[in-house]
mmCIF file of C-alpha atoms in Angstrom:
data_model
loop_
_atom_site.group_PDB
_atom_site.id
_atom_site.type_symbol
_atom_site.label_atom_id
_atom_site.label_comp_id
_atom_site.label_asym_id
_atom_site.label_seq_id
_atom_site.Cartn_x
_atom_site.Cartn_y
_atom_site.Cartn_z
ATOM 1 C CA MET A 1 -13.767 -57.302 39.880
ATOM 2 C CA LEU A 2 -15.428 -55.396 37.065
ATOM 3 C CA ILE A 3 -16.195 -51.673 36.901
ATOM 4 C CA SER A 4 -18.565 -50.310 34.297
ATOM 5 C CA MET A 5 -17.496 -47.371 32.145
ATOM 6 C CA THR A 6 -21.046 -46.009 32.328
ATOM 7 C CA GLY A 7 -22.030 -44.019 35.391
ATOM 8 C CA HIS A 8 -23.302 -40.781 36.898
ATOM 9 C CA GLY A 9 -22.541 -38.837 40.035
ATOM 10 C CA SER A 10 -23.617 -35.441 41.335
ATOM 11 C CA ALA A 11 -22.785 -33.349 44.401
ATOM 12 C CA SER A 12 -23.191 -29.768 45.607
ATOM 13 C CA ASP A 13 -22.274 -27.629 48.596
ATOM 14 C CA THR A 14 -22.504 -24.051 49.851
ATOM 15 C CA PHE A 15 -19.514 -21.962 50.929
ATOM 16 C CA ASP A 16 -18.776 -18.390 52.030
ATOM 17 C CA TRP A 17 -18.114 -17.378 48.439
ATOM 18 C CA GLY A 18 -21.214 -19.097 47.010
ATOM 19 C CA MET A 19 -22.450 -22.521 45.799
ATOM 20 C CA ALA A 20 -20.858 -25.174 43.606
ATOM 21 C CA ARG A 21 -22.469 -28.197 41.943
ATOM 22 C CA LEU A 22 -20.695 -30.832 39.882
ATOM 23 C CA ASP A 23 -22.312 -33.385 37.565
ATOM 24 C CA ILE A 24 -20.290 -36.328 36.236
ATOM 25 C CA TYR A 25 -21.371 -38.549 33.337
ATOM 26 C CA SER A 26 -19.384 -41.313 31.680
ATOM 27 C CA VAL A 27 -19.969 -43.569 28.675
ATOM 28 C CA ASN A 28 -17.996 -46.191 26.759
ATOM 29 C CA SER A 29 -14.776 -45.290 24.995
ATOM 30 C CA ARG A 30 -11.699 -47.235 23.945
ATOM 31 C CA TYR A 31 -9.428 -44.610 25.504
ATOM 32 C CA GLN A 32 -9.454 -42.141 28.378
ATOM 33 C CA ASN A 33 -11.335 -39.040 27.303
ATOM 34 C CA ILE A 34 -12.057 -36.129 29.683
ATOM 35 C CA ALA A 35 -14.251 -33.107 28.966
ATOM 36 C CA VAL A 36 -14.607 -30.364 31.601
ATOM 37 C CA ARG A 37 -17.208 -27.622 31.328
ATOM 38 C CA CYS A 38 -16.830 -24.617 33.611
ATOM 39 C CA PRO A 39 -18.547 -21.212 33.863
ATOM 40 C CA LYS A 40 -16.762 -18.371 32.114
ATOM 41 C CA GLU A 41 -15.633 -16.787 35.380
ATOM 42 C CA LEU A 42 -14.207 -20.127 36.578
ATOM 43 C CA TYR A 43 -12.616 -21.379 33.355
ATOM 44 C CA ALA A 44 -9.258 -21.584 35.162
ATOM 45 C CA LEU A 45 -10.604 -24.510 37.247
ATOM 46 C CA GLU A 46 -10.605 -26.777 34.202
ATOM 47 C CA TYR A 47 -6.938 -27.709 34.656
ATOM 48 C CA PRO A 48 -7.050 -28.700 38.375
ATOM 49 C CA ILE A 49 -10.277 -30.662 37.790
ATOM 50 C CA ARG A 50 -8.751 -32.481 34.807
ATOM 51 C CA GLU A 51 -5.612 -33.301 36.798
ATOM 52 C CA GLU A 52 -7.731 -34.681 39.640
ATOM 53 C CA LEU A 53 -9.595 -36.984 37.231
ATOM 54 C CA LYS A 54 -6.686 -38.422 35.215
ATOM 55 C CA ASP A 55 -5.754 -41.113 37.745
ATOM 56 C CA ARG A 56 -9.308 -41.951 38.798
ATOM 57 C CA PHE A 57 -10.207 -44.205 35.844
ATOM 58 C CA LYS A 58 -8.531 -46.121 33.009
ATOM 59 C CA ARG A 59 -10.779 -45.627 30.012
ATOM 60 C CA GLY A 60 -14.132 -44.141 29.071
ATOM 61 C CA LYS A 61 -15.510 -40.785 27.996
ATOM 62 C CA LEU A 62 -16.015 -38.647 31.098
ATOM 63 C CA THR A 63 -17.858 -35.330 31.076
ATOM 64 C CA VAL A 64 -17.734 -33.048 34.127
ATOM 65 C CA SER A 65 -19.979 -29.982 34.322
ATOM 66 C CA LEU A 66 -19.398 -27.330 36.983
ATOM 67 C CA TYR A 67 -22.204 -24.962 37.947
ATOM 68 C CA ALA A 68 -21.545 -22.117 40.375
ATOM 69 C CA SER A 69 -23.340 -19.121 41.846
ATOM 70 C CA PHE A 70 -21.534 -16.487 43.853
ATOM 71 C CA ALA A 71 -22.461 -14.684 47.045
ATOM 72 C CA PRO A 72 -24.059 -11.240 46.531
ATOM 73 C CA ASP A 73 -20.965 -9.341 47.667
ATOM 74 C CA LEU A 74 -18.946 -11.072 44.940
ATOM 75 C CA LYS A 75 -21.547 -10.308 42.292
ATOM 76 C CA THR A 76 -21.554 -6.604 43.082
ATOM 77 C CA ALA A 77 -19.047 -4.412 41.265
ATOM 78 C CA ARG A 78 -16.804 -2.323 43.537
ATOM 79 C CA ILE A 79 -16.128 1.374 43.103
ATOM 80 C CA ASN A 80 -12.481 2.333 43.005
ATOM 81 C CA GLY A 81 -12.528 5.538 45.082
ATOM 82 C CA ASP A 82 -9.087 6.740 44.063
ATOM 83 C CA VAL A 83 -9.861 6.499 40.362
ATOM 84 C CA LEU A 84 -13.238 8.176 40.842
ATOM 85 C CA GLU A 85 -11.657 11.008 42.836
ATOM 86 C CA ASN A 86 -9.039 11.623 40.166
ATOM 87 C CA TYR A 87 -11.732 11.814 37.478
ATOM 88 C CA PHE A 88 -13.794 14.206 39.640
ATOM 89 C CA GLU A 89 -10.895 16.561 40.416
ATOM 90 C CA GLU A 90 -9.903 16.727 36.762
ATOM 91 C CA LEU A 91 -13.490 17.413 35.700
ATOM 92 C CA MET A 92 -13.844 20.114 38.400
ATOM 93 C CA SER A 93 -10.704 21.804 37.084
ATOM 94 C CA ILE A 94 -12.104 21.798 33.553
ATOM 95 C CA HIS A 95 -15.491 22.875 34.899
ATOM 96 C CA GLY A 96 -13.936 25.895 36.598
ATOM 97 C CA ARG A 97 -11.911 26.986 33.582
ATOM 98 C CA LEU A 98 -14.957 26.819 31.363
ATOM 99 C CA LYS A 99 -17.117 28.538 34.025
ATOM 100 C CA LEU A 100 -19.898 25.987 33.627
ATOM 101 C CA LEU A 101 -22.957 26.319 35.820
ATOM 102 C CA GLU A 102 -24.149 22.674 35.792
ATOM 103 C CA GLU A 103 -23.103 20.414 38.641
ATOM 104 C CA ILE A 104 -21.076 17.319 37.917
ATOM 105 C CA GLN A 105 -23.192 14.168 38.421
ATOM 106 C CA LEU A 106 -21.099 11.440 40.064
ATOM 107 C CA GLU A 107 -23.195 8.619 38.576
ATOM 108 C CA ILE A 108 -22.027 9.739 35.129
ATOM 109 C CA LEU A 109 -18.472 9.009 36.165
ATOM 110 C CA LEU A 110 -19.226 5.350 36.957
ATOM 111 C CA ASP A 111 -18.974 4.397 33.280
ATOM 112 C CA LEU A 112 -15.460 5.736 32.952
ATOM 113 C CA PRO A 113 -12.641 3.142 32.652
ATOM 114 C CA GLY A 114 -11.340 1.812 35.958
ATOM 115 C CA VAL A 115 -14.044 3.256 38.214
ATOM 116 C CA LEU A 116 -15.957 -0.032 38.607
ATOM 117 C CA GLU A 117 -14.041 -3.222 39.414
ATOM 118 C CA GLN A 118 -15.903 -6.196 37.921
ATOM 119 C CA PRO A 119 -16.742 -9.324 39.982
ATOM 120 C CA GLU A 120 -14.106 -11.404 38.168
ATOM 121 C CA VAL A 121 -11.424 -9.437 40.009
ATOM 122 C CA CYS A 122 -12.984 -10.396 43.341
ATOM 123 C CA VAL A 123 -13.184 -14.104 42.372
ATOM 124 C CA PHE A 124 -9.526 -14.051 41.407
ATOM 125 C CA ASP A 125 -8.682 -12.830 44.896
ATOM 126 C CA ILE A 126 -10.190 -15.975 46.446
ATOM 127 C CA TYR A 127 -9.226 -18.359 43.627
ATOM 128 C CA ASP A 128 -7.294 -20.811 45.853
ATOM 129 C CA LYS A 129 -10.259 -21.144 48.206
ATOM 130 C CA VAL A 130 -12.650 -21.701 45.305
ATOM 131 C CA VAL A 131 -10.382 -24.442 43.897
ATOM 132 C CA GLU A 132 -10.120 -26.177 47.267
ATOM 133 C CA ASP A 133 -13.880 -26.128 47.844
ATOM 134 C CA THR A 134 -14.686 -27.177 44.281
ATOM 135 C CA LEU A 135 -12.352 -30.179 44.472
ATOM 136 C CA SER A 136 -14.012 -31.281 47.717
ATOM 137 C CA VAL A 137 -17.375 -31.288 45.897
ATOM 138 C CA LEU A 138 -15.719 -33.119 42.984
ATOM 139 C CA ASN A 139 -14.506 -35.883 45.295
ATOM 140 C CA GLU A 140 -18.011 -36.386 46.649
ATOM 141 C CA ALA A 141 -19.426 -36.586 43.112
ATOM 142 C CA LEU A 142 -16.671 -39.021 42.114
ATOM 143 C CA SER A 143 -17.510 -41.240 45.075
ATOM 144 C CA LYS A 144 -21.143 -41.501 43.939
ATOM 145 C CA TRP A 145 -20.036 -42.008 40.342
ATOM 146 C CA ASN A 146 -17.705 -44.848 41.292
ATOM 147 C CA GLU A 147 -20.357 -46.486 43.453
ATOM 148 C CA MET A 148 -22.773 -46.541 40.529
ATOM 149 C CA ARG A 149 -20.070 -47.977 38.245
ATOM 150 C CA ARG A 150 -19.226 -50.708 40.768
ATOM 151 C CA ILE A 151 -22.879 -51.734 41.100
ATOM 152 C CA GLU A 152 -23.255 -51.867 37.324
ATOM 153 C CA GLY A 153 -19.957 -53.782 37.113
ATOM 154 C CA ASP A 154 -21.292 -56.400 39.551
ATOM 155 C CA HIS A 155 -24.351 -56.914 37.343
ATOM 156 C CA ILE A 156 -22.135 -57.302 34.281
ATOM 157 C CA ALA A 157 -19.860 -59.767 36.117
ATOM 158 C CA SER A 158 -22.852 -61.860 37.200
ATOM 159 C CA PHE A 159 -24.044 -62.182 33.608
ATOM 160 C CA ILE A 160 -20.552 -62.954 32.272
ATOM 161 C CA ILE A 161 -19.949 -65.665 34.898
ATOM 162 C CA GLN A 162 -23.202 -67.410 33.979
ATOM 163 C CA THR A 163 -22.438 -67.155 30.268
ATOM 164 C CA ILE A 164 -18.834 -68.374 30.521
ATOM 165 C CA ASP A 165 -20.103 -71.374 32.518
ATOM 166 C CA LYS A 166 -22.441 -72.190 29.620
ATOM 167 C CA TYR A 167 -19.557 -71.816 27.176
ATOM 168 C CA GLU A 168 -17.382 -74.173 29.218
ATOM 169 C CA ILE A 169 -20.145 -76.799 29.140
ATOM 170 C CA LEU A 170 -20.452 -76.303 25.398
ATOM 171 C CA ILE A 171 -16.705 -76.867 24.858
ATOM 172 C CA ALA A 172 -16.992 -80.053 26.930
ATOM 173 C CA ASN A 173 -19.857 -81.179 24.686
ATOM 174 C CA ILE A 174 -17.744 -80.471 21.591
ATOM 175 C CA GLU A 175 -14.891 -82.537 23.046
ATOM 176 C CA LYS A 176 -17.209 -85.421 23.874
ATOM 177 C CA GLU A 177 -18.801 -85.345 20.438
ATOM 178 C CA TRP A 178 -15.391 -85.165 18.743
ATOM 179 C CA ASP A 179 -14.147 -88.222 20.654
ATOM 180 C CA ASN A 180 -16.957 -90.178 19.048
ATOM 181 C CA ALA A 181 -16.749 -88.520 15.647
ATOM 182 C CA PHE A 182 -12.962 -88.651 15.268
ATOM 183 C CA ARG A 183 -12.838 -92.403 14.534
ATOM 184 C CA ASP A 184 -15.587 -92.103 11.947
ATOM 185 C CA GLU A 185 -13.860 -89.126 10.307
ATOM 186 C CA LEU A 186 -10.572 -91.019 10.205
ATOM 187 C CA GLU A 187 -12.150 -94.113 8.662
ATOM 188 C CA GLU A 188 -13.886 -91.962 6.061
ATOM 189 C CA LEU A 189 -10.554 -90.355 5.171
ATOM 190 C CA LYS A 190 -8.926 -93.778 4.803
ATOM 191 C CA ARG A 191 -11.750 -94.913 2.551
ATOM 192 C CA LYS A 192 -11.370 -91.892 0.274
ATOM 193 C CA ILE A 193 -7.612 -92.387 -0.007
ATOM 194 C CA SER A 194 -8.126 -96.056 -0.774
ATOM 195 C CA LEU A 195 -10.514 -95.181 -3.594
ATOM 196 C CA LEU A 196 -8.124 -92.628 -5.043
ATOM 197 C CA LEU A 197 -4.914 -94.623 -4.696
ATOM 198 C CA PRO A 198 -5.792 -98.340 -4.531
ATOM 199 C CA GLY A 199 -2.560 -99.606 -6.013
ATOM 200 C CA LYS A 200 -0.302 -97.387 -3.968
ATOM 201 C CA ILE A 201 -1.708 -98.630 -0.674
ATOM 202 C CA GLN A 202 -0.736 -102.265 -1.244
ATOM 203 C CA GLU A 203 2.737 -101.232 -2.348
ATOM 204 C CA ASP A 204 3.498 -98.956 0.592
ATOM 205 C CA GLU A 205 0.989 -99.236 3.412
ATOM 206 C CA THR A 206 3.270 -97.320 5.790
ATOM 207 C CA SER A 207 3.299 -94.264 3.551
ATOM 208 C CA HIS A 208 -0.451 -94.568 3.262
ATOM 209 C CA PHE A 209 -0.939 -94.350 7.012
ATOM 210 C CA ASP A 210 1.599 -91.537 7.283
ATOM 211 C CA GLY A 211 -0.432 -89.562 4.779
ATOM 212 C CA VAL A 212 -3.635 -90.271 6.664
ATOM 213 C CA ALA A 213 -2.036 -89.099 9.909
ATOM 214 C CA LEU A 214 -0.772 -85.949 8.266
ATOM 215 C CA LEU A 215 -4.182 -85.094 6.836
ATOM 216 C CA ALA A 216 -5.928 -86.035 10.073
ATOM 217 C CA ASP A 217 -3.768 -83.557 11.939
ATOM 218 C CA LYS A 218 -5.093 -80.780 9.739
ATOM 219 C CA TRP A 219 -8.719 -81.439 10.654
ATOM 220 C CA ASP A 220 -8.256 -82.677 14.219
ATOM 221 C CA ILE A 221 -9.660 -80.077 16.676
ATOM 222 C CA LYS A 222 -8.126 -81.436 19.888
ATOM 223 C CA GLU A 223 -5.589 -78.602 20.044
ATOM 224 C CA GLU A 224 -8.325 -75.989 19.622
ATOM 225 C CA ILE A 225 -10.350 -77.632 22.387
ATOM 226 C CA THR A 226 -7.328 -77.659 24.705
ATOM 227 C CA ARG A 227 -6.563 -74.006 24.019
ATOM 228 C CA SER A 228 -10.230 -73.096 24.518
ATOM 229 C CA LYS A 229 -10.147 -74.708 27.968
ATOM 230 C CA SER A 230 -6.970 -72.804 28.796
ATOM 231 C CA HIS A 231 -8.527 -69.504 27.679
ATOM 232 C CA ILE A 232 -11.571 -70.125 29.884
ATOM 233 C CA ILE A 233 -9.325 -70.634 32.927
ATOM 234 C CA LYS A 234 -7.374 -67.454 32.154
ATOM 235 C CA PHE A 235 -10.595 -65.543 31.526
ATOM 236 C CA ARG A 236 -11.923 -66.481 34.971
ATOM 237 C CA GLU A 237 -8.618 -65.490 36.614
ATOM 238 C CA THR A 238 -8.757 -62.076 34.934
ATOM 239 C CA LEU A 239 -12.426 -61.690 35.833
ATOM 240 C CA ASN A 240 -11.586 -62.221 39.512
ATOM 241 C CA SER A 241 -8.495 -59.976 39.567
ATOM 242 C CA PRO A 242 -8.440 -57.091 42.110
ATOM 243 C CA SER A 243 -8.691 -54.487 39.341
ATOM 244 C CA SER A 244 -11.032 -54.133 36.388
ATOM 245 C CA GLU A 245 -9.299 -55.516 33.265
ATOM 246 C CA GLY A 246 -11.718 -54.827 30.423
ATOM 247 C CA LYS A 247 -9.068 -54.639 27.698
ATOM 248 C CA LYS A 248 -7.457 -57.908 28.746
ATOM 249 C CA LEU A 249 -10.824 -59.655 28.796
ATOM 250 C CA ASP A 250 -11.547 -58.288 25.329
ATOM 251 C CA PHE A 251 -8.241 -59.683 23.999
ATOM 252 C CA LEU A 252 -8.962 -63.089 25.554
ATOM 253 C CA LEU A 253 -12.375 -63.136 23.893
ATOM 254 C CA GLN A 254 -10.715 -62.491 20.536
ATOM 255 C CA GLU A 255 -8.540 -65.577 21.074
ATOM 256 C CA MET A 256 -11.557 -67.656 22.143
ATOM 257 C CA LEU A 257 -13.454 -66.582 19.039
ATOM 258 C CA ARG A 258 -10.465 -67.510 16.901
ATOM 259 C CA GLU A 259 -10.396 -71.034 18.342
ATOM 260 C CA ILE A 260 -14.139 -71.608 17.914
ATOM 261 C CA ASN A 261 -13.961 -70.319 14.325
ATOM 262 C CA THR A 262 -11.087 -72.703 13.586
ATOM 263 C CA ILE A 263 -13.156 -75.585 14.932
ATOM 264 C CA ALA A 264 -15.976 -74.570 12.598
ATOM 265 C CA SER A 265 -13.624 -74.522 9.603
ATOM 266 C CA LYS A 266 -12.204 -77.989 10.335
ATOM 267 C CA VAL A 267 -15.138 -80.227 11.196
ATOM 268 C CA LYS A 268 -18.077 -81.452 9.152
ATOM 269 C CA ASN A 269 -19.951 -83.052 12.047
ATOM 270 C CA ALA A 270 -23.404 -81.450 12.151
ATOM 271 C CA GLN A 271 -23.759 -81.549 15.931
ATOM 272 C CA ILE A 272 -20.356 -79.951 16.513
ATOM 273 C CA ARG A 273 -21.090 -77.225 13.983
ATOM 274 C CA TRP A 274 -24.302 -76.461 15.848
ATOM 275 C CA TYR A 275 -22.349 -76.289 19.100
ATOM 276 C CA VAL A 276 -20.016 -73.832 17.365
ATOM 277 C CA VAL A 277 -22.939 -71.568 16.453
ATOM 278 C CA GLU A 278 -24.126 -71.592 20.064
ATOM 279 C CA GLY A 279 -20.580 -70.933 21.292
ATOM 280 C CA LYS A 280 -20.101 -67.924 19.019
ATOM 281 C CA CYS A 281 -23.406 -66.473 20.214
ATOM 282 C CA LEU A 282 -22.322 -66.855 23.842
ATOM 283 C CA LEU A 283 -18.931 -65.240 23.204
ATOM 284 C CA GLU A 284 -20.537 -62.319 21.364
ATOM 285 C CA GLN A 285 -22.901 -61.773 24.299
ATOM 286 C CA ILE A 286 -19.944 -61.690 26.670
ATOM 287 C CA ARG A 287 -18.035 -59.364 24.377
ATOM 288 C CA GLU A 288 -20.914 -56.859 24.260
ATOM 289 C CA HIS A 289 -20.800 -56.638 28.052
ATOM 290 C CA VAL A 290 -16.996 -56.599 28.305
ATOM 291 C CA GLN A 291 -16.870 -53.592 25.972
ATOM 292 C CA ASN A 292 -18.708 -51.666 28.697
ATOM 293 C CA VAL A 293 -16.070 -52.535 31.295
ATOM 294 C CA GLU A 294 -13.179 -50.295 32.309
#
């Protein structure tokens, strides 16, 4: 199973205290990266949202934006009657001592410290309820986000399966071509040694063939072909594992690229070298898609 790192999910709901909407976006990243954006009055929700997200994905850059609007009664500042009364009584006392004729206007007192309680105080009173409701909206958004990532992951898996099948056929073609080319390469090596050391060969033919075998081992690609086959099997097993294993697939691709590059460095056969070019292109195509997988 593959899950894409790229996705989007959005959800909203209305509650007694107001409305909450959450938007989730994710893009590729080598590591887990979480960014939470909350309104100023709800900045304290960043921690519970972040904690809820940590175990929901392995890697990727995830951005969560919270938008909220509060019910009218929470937006309205409240008058603290006790504070207002204390201000009024003190002003009346001063008013009497100074024998002032003007009446005291209560609306003037509203700007004095402590008379009006700002909406943030009211939100704090229902903070636990706001957190609970916001996390319920978050879970709905995460569900949509994950669904989109799974669908995208299925598309990626379909492409990778087709491409790895082509690569397996290509490795089989390299093996078949090498079976035919190996004898010619070996005979050519013998001929070159014979030209360089004609006298030595008649004197010690055994050493001659030992040298040929030693040199042949350095340009024989049978081991690389065998390892390439083994990597393909392991790659398919990882691709079909119950969880998305993007990093493991990426490491396997590095090993597969190493083997195909070694084949290119060893052989001179034109057809095999062309197969190598095709193989590297296929592996790079797979790697581009795997780098988008969680």
